Amino acid sequence: MKPHSRRRLSLIQPHQGDAHLADMPQIRRKPAPGHAALRRGRASEAHHVYLVTFATAHRRPLFADQALACIAAEALLDARAWERSKLLAWVLMPDHWHGLIELGDGELLSALMRRLKSNSSRLLRQQAPALKVVWARAYHDHALRREASLIHVARYVVMNPVRAGLVRRVRDYRYWGAVWR
């Protein structure tokens, strides 16, 4: 069987030892939905607020290491990444990052995510060359409705370390922030 491509349909070919199957019609198989299916229908709209999550590769708890967490937090907060969009609230967990983002004019959410992940990966690999892949390929986003309470969602984001049992009070956790702080 030939491996299939994510971008096109594949054909299932009979194995050479299966000569009796040679006369059978070839079957077309659609690729697994994967990350491309998650992106379908995704739109970036300026001045909309998005709750975004991206995880480390294989959900490894890289940021349980304080040195790596500091580097990642600095990179994710770098002002150059936020020239057009606004980070309203964020938290860096041992194996993922949440951000509440107001998208700016001319900014695509996918481009912002790519920039955040690549910049932080580059800085992390400079300090820890053994790290090959830092972030998982995809990210999850949820566009907030206008009537959604930003404060409520921001509290959800920053309370992650408390819910995970990492700290008793959010103020005891180092890797979070909010514009309402």
C-alpha positions as a Python dict, from the first residue, in 0.01 Angstrom:
ca = {
    (1, 'M'): (0, 0, 0),
    (2, 'K'): (137, 343, -91),
    (3, 'P'): (137, 603, 182),
    (4, 'H'): (-119, 872, 119),
    (5, 'S'): (-59, 1242, 104),
    (6, 'R'): (-252, 1485, 317),
    (7, 'R'): (-308, 1707, 17),
    (8, 'R'): (-456, 1463, -228),
    (9, 'L'): (-642, 1137, -246),
    (10, 'S'): (-433, 828, -251),
    (11, 'L'): (-474, 503, -434),
    (12, 'I'): (-453, 170, -259),
    (13, 'Q'): (-229, -50, -469),
    (14, 'P'): (-229, -428, -444),
    (15, 'H'): (88, -575, -296),
    (16, 'Q'): (313, -754, -551),
    (17, 'G'): (239, -1089, -392),
    (18, 'D'): (-133, -1032, -437),
    (19, 'A'): (-151, -1101, -813),
    (20, 'H'): (-508, -1225, -778),
    (21, 'L'): (-606, -871, -668),
    (22, 'A'): (-455, -706, -977),
    (23, 'D'): (-787, -716, -1163),
    (24, 'M'): (-974, -544, -880),
    (25, 'P'): (-1048, -176, -919),
    (26, 'Q'): (-833, 63, -723),
    (27, 'I'): (-997, 221, -420),
    (28, 'R'): (-964, 591, -347),
    (29, 'R'): (-918, 681, 17),
    (30, 'K'): (-949, 1028, 163),
    (31, 'P'): (-666, 1137, 389),
    (32, 'A'): (-724, 1153, 762),
    (33, 'P'): (-869, 1489, 863),
    (34, 'G'): (-571, 1595, 1075),
    (35, 'H'): (-461, 1953, 1115),
    (36, 'A'): (-587, 2066, 775),
    (37, 'A'): (-944, 1983, 876),
    (38, 'L'): (-903, 2190, 1191),
    (39, 'R'): (-802, 2491, 981),
    (40, 'R'): (-1096, 2462, 744),
    (41, 'G'): (-1338, 2747, 802),
    (42, 'R'): (-1095, 2930, 1029),
    (43, 'A'): (-1104, 3303, 977),
    (44, 'S'): (-902, 3582, 1134),
    (45, 'E'): (-1098, 3896, 1203),
    (46, 'A'): (-939, 4214, 1330),
    (47, 'H'): (-1059, 4337, 1670),
    (48, 'H'): (-1208, 3997, 1756),
    (49, 'V'): (-1088, 3819, 2067),
    (50, 'Y'): (-962, 3461, 2047),
    (51, 'L'): (-882, 3209, 2317),
    (52, 'V'): (-581, 3019, 2184),
    (53, 'T'): (-405, 2710, 2313),
    (54, 'F'): (-97, 2537, 2182),
    (55, 'A'): (80, 2241, 2340),
    (56, 'T'): (435, 2116, 2355),
    (57, 'A'): (526, 1832, 2122),
    (58, 'H'): (398, 1505, 2267),
    (59, 'R'): (267, 1709, 2564),
    (60, 'R'): (610, 1691, 2727),
    (61, 'P'): (620, 1904, 3046),
    (62, 'L'): (916, 2109, 2923),
    (63, 'F'): (819, 2413, 3126),
    (64, 'A'): (829, 2232, 3458),
    (65, 'D'): (1197, 2329, 3419),
    (66, 'Q'): (1207, 2688, 3551),
    (67, 'A'): (1492, 2794, 3321),
    (68, 'L'): (1302, 2678, 3010),
    (69, 'A'): (979, 2833, 3139),
    (70, 'C'): (1152, 3171, 3183),
    (71, 'I'): (1292, 3160, 2829),
    (72, 'A'): (958, 3057, 2681),
    (73, 'A'): (764, 3322, 2873),
    (74, 'E'): (1007, 3595, 2767),
    (75, 'A'): (988, 3486, 2404),
    (76, 'L'): (608, 3463, 2404),
    (77, 'L'): (582, 3810, 2557),
    (78, 'D'): (838, 3972, 2324),
    (79, 'A'): (691, 4310, 2224),
    (80, 'R'): (799, 4260, 1860),
    (81, 'A'): (549, 3974, 1832),
    (82, 'W'): (268, 4195, 1961),
    (83, 'E'): (302, 4503, 1741),
    (84, 'R'): (-43, 4464, 1583),
    (85, 'S'): (-233, 4238, 1821),
    (86, 'K'): (-289, 4260, 2195),
    (87, 'L'): (-230, 3985, 2450),
    (88, 'L'): (-506, 4030, 2710),
    (89, 'A'): (-428, 3733, 2934),
    (90, 'W'): (-192, 3437, 2921),
    (91, 'V'): (-55, 3144, 3117),
    (92, 'L'): (236, 2911, 3045),
    (93, 'M'): (170, 2566, 3185),
    (94, 'P'): (427, 2283, 3199),
    (95, 'D'): (302, 2139, 2868),
    (96, 'H'): (96, 2412, 2699),
    (97, 'W'): (26, 2785, 2662),
    (98, 'H'): (-308, 2968, 2672),
    (99, 'G'): (-355, 3319, 2542),
    (100, 'L'): (-651, 3553, 2520),
    (101, 'I'): (-572, 3762, 2213),
    (102, 'E'): (-736, 4061, 2049),
    (103, 'L'): (-631, 4040, 1687),
    (104, 'G'): (-508, 4361, 1530),
    (105, 'D'): (-556, 4512, 1185),
    (106, 'G'): (-392, 4314, 907),
    (107, 'E'): (-290, 4029, 1141),
    (108, 'L'): (-374, 3668, 1065),
    (109, 'L'): (-413, 3445, 1369),
    (110, 'S'): (-219, 3168, 1193),
    (111, 'A'): (73, 3404, 1123),
    (112, 'L'): (77, 3523, 1484),
    (113, 'M'): (76, 3163, 1613),
    (114, 'R'): (356, 3067, 1373),
    (115, 'R'): (562, 3369, 1485),
    (116, 'L'): (510, 3298, 1857),
    (117, 'K'): (593, 2931, 1825),
    (118, 'S'): (894, 2975, 1597),
    (119, 'N'): (1049, 3260, 1799),
    (120, 'S'): (1009, 3077, 2129),
    (121, 'S'): (1138, 2751, 1976),
    (122, 'R'): (1445, 2924, 1838),
    (123, 'L'): (1532, 3083, 2175),
    (124, 'L'): (1466, 2761, 2365),
    (125, 'R'): (1687, 2557, 2130),
    (126, 'Q'): (1968, 2812, 2169),
    (127, 'Q'): (1967, 2745, 2544),
    (128, 'A'): (1888, 2374, 2523),
    (129, 'P'): (2026, 2238, 2191),
    (130, 'A'): (1898, 1888, 2271),
    (131, 'L'): (1543, 2015, 2214),
    (132, 'K'): (1455, 1925, 1858),
    (133, 'V'): (1083, 2006, 1850),
    (134, 'V'): (929, 2229, 2115),
    (135, 'W'): (568, 2282, 2010),
    (136, 'A'): (308, 2050, 1861),
    (137, 'R'): (219, 2142, 1508),
    (138, 'A'): (-138, 2259, 1559),
    (139, 'Y'): (-313, 2504, 1787),
    (140, 'H'): (-669, 2538, 1907),
    (141, 'D'): (-856, 2864, 1885),
    (142, 'H'): (-1200, 2978, 1988),
    (143, 'A'): (-1343, 3313, 1876),
    (144, 'L'): (-1527, 3477, 2162),
    (145, 'R'): (-1871, 3618, 2101),
    (146, 'R'): (-1914, 3988, 2160),
    (147, 'E'): (-2135, 3922, 2463),
    (148, 'A'): (-1884, 3684, 2621),
    (149, 'S'): (-1730, 3826, 2935),
    (150, 'L'): (-1362, 3884, 2869),
    (151, 'I'): (-1292, 3899, 3241),
    (152, 'H'): (-1457, 3558, 3291),
    (153, 'V'): (-1250, 3400, 3014),
    (154, 'A'): (-932, 3572, 3138),
    (155, 'R'): (-994, 3428, 3486),
    (156, 'Y'): (-1038, 3084, 3331),
    (157, 'V'): (-701, 3125, 3154),
    (158, 'V'): (-499, 3246, 3453),
    (159, 'M'): (-660, 3001, 3698),
    (160, 'N'): (-519, 2705, 3503),
    (161, 'P'): (-226, 2647, 3745),
    (162, 'V'): (-467, 2642, 4040),
    (163, 'R'): (-703, 2394, 3871),
    (164, 'A'): (-402, 2178, 3777),
    (165, 'G'): (-289, 2171, 4140),
    (166, 'L'): (43, 2345, 4070),
    (167, 'V'): (-28, 2624, 4320),
    (168, 'R'): (-298, 2714, 4570),
    (169, 'R'): (-326, 3078, 4460),
    (170, 'V'): (-263, 3214, 4112),
    (171, 'R'): (-38, 3487, 4252),
    (172, 'D'): (201, 3209, 4359),
    (173, 'Y'): (252, 3105, 3995),
    (174, 'R'): (519, 3291, 3798),
    (175, 'Y'): (411, 3241, 3437),
    (176, 'W'): (88, 3430, 3380),
    (177, 'G'): (-34, 3779, 3313),
    (178, 'A'): (-339, 3988, 3226),
    (179, 'V'): (-400, 4347, 3128),
    (180, 'W'): (-642, 4371, 3422),
    (181, 'R'): (-378, 4267, 3676),
}
